[in-house]
Short mmCIF file of C-alpha atoms in Angstrom, two decimals:
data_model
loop_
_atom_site.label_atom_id
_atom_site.label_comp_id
_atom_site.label_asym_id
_atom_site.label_seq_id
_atom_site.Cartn_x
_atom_site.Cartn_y
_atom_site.Cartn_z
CA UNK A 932 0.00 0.00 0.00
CA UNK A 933 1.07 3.59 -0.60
CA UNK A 934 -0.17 6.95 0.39
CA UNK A 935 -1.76 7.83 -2.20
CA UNK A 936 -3.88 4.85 -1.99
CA UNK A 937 -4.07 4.91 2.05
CA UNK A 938 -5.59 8.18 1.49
CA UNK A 939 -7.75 7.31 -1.19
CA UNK A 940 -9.23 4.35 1.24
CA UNK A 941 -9.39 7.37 4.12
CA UNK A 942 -11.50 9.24 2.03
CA UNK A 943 -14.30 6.76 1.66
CA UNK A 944 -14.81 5.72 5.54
CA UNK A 945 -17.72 6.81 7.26
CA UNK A 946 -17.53 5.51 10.36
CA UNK A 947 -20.95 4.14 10.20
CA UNK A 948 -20.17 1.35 7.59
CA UNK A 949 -19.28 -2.22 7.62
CA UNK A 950 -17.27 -3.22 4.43
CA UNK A 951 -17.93 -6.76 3.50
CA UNK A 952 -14.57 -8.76 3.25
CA UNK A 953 -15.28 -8.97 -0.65
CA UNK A 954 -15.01 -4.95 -0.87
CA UNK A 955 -12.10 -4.67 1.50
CA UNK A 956 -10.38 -6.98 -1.30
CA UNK A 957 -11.29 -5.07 -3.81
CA UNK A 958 -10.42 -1.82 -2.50
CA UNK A 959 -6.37 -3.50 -2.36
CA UNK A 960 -6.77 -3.61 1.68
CA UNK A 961 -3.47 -5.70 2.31
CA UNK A 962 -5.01 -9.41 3.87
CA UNK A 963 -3.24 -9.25 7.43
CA UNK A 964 -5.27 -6.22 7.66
CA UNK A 965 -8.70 -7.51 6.89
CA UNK A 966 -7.46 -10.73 9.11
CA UNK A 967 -6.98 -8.42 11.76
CA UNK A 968 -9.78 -6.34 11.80
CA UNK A 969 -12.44 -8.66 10.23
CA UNK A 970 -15.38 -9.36 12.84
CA UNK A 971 -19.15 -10.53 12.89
CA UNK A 972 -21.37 -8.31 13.74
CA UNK A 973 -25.14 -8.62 15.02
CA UNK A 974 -27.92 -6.10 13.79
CA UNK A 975 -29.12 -4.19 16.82
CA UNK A 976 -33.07 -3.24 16.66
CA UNK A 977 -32.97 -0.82 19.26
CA UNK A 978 -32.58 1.90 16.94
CA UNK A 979 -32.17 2.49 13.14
CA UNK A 980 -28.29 2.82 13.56
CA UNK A 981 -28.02 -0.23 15.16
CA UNK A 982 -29.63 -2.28 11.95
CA UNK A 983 -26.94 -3.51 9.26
CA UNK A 984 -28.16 -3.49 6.12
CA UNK A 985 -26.37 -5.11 3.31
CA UNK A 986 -27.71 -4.36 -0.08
CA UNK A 987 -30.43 -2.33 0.82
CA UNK A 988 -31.70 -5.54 2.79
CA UNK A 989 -31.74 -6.06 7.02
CA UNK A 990 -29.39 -8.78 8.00
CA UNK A 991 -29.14 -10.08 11.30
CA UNK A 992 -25.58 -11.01 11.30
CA UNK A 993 -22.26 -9.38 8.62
CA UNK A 994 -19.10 -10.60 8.56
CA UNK A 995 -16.82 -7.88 7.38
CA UNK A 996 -14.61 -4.77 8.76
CA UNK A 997 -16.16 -1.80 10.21
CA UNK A 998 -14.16 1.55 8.60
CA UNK A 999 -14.04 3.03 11.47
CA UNK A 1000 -11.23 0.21 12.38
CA UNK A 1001 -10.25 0.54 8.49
CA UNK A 1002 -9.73 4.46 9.31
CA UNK A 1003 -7.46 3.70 12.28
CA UNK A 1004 -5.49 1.28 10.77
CA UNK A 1005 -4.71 3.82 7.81
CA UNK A 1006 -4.07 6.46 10.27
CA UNK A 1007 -1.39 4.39 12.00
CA UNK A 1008 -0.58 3.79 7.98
CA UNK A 1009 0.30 7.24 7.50
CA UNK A 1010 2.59 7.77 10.87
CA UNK A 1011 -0.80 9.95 12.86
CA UNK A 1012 -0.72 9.15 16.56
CA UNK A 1013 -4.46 7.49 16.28
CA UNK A 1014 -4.68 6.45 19.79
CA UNK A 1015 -4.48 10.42 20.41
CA UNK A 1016 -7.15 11.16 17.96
CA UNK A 1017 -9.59 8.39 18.85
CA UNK A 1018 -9.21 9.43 22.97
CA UNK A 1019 -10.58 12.95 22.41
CA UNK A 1020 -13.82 11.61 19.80
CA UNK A 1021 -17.19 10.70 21.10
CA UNK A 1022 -18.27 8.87 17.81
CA UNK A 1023 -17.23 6.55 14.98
CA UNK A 1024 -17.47 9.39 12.52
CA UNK A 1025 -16.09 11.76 14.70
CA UNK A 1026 -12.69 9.36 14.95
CA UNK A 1027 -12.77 9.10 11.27
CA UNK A 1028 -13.75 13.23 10.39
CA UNK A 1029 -10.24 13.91 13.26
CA UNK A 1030 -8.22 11.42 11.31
CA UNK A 1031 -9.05 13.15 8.31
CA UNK A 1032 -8.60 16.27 9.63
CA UNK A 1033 -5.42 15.17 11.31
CA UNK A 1034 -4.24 14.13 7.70
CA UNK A 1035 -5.07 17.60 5.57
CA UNK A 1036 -2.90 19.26 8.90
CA UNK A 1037 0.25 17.06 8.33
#
């Protein structure tokens, strides 16, 4: 991976989205990353941003990396001190809008 690419990857997180382990492969994430960050998660029905849809459909169960996690490990990636970032955030997309933010400051 470069940093052009890294970045490239940066720009599409959310925070709020699950990539399935298909897209992480085709978006060139290296393996021992998806290995490491890969997970199953379990739709909550508490609230609408607890529900994981995948193709416009409710599933109860993904298997696949959230970007938030993608976002961190990129950050790391690109030499930001993440833990730093991610202590002063109150929400997935807040960790990945300070990473970004981090980023355009370097």
């Amino acid at each position: 991976m470069n940093r052009s690419h890294a970045l490239m990857l940066l720009s599409e997180c959310t925070g709020n989205d699950i990539w399935s382990i298909e897209y992480c492969r085709l978006r060139l994430i290296p393996e021992a990353w998806i290995k490491q960050l890969r997970d199953t998660y379990e739709s909550g029905f508490d609230s609408n941003d607890a529900m994981i849809f995948y193709r416009e459909k409710l599933v109860n169960q993904f298997a696949g990396v959230r970007d938030v996690d993608l976002a961190c490990k990129l950050g790391q990636f690109l030499g930001l001190e993440v833990d730093r970032i991610v202590s002063s955030q109150y929400s997935r997309s807040g960790v990945v809008g300070a990473i970004r933010e981090a980023m355009e400051e370097s």
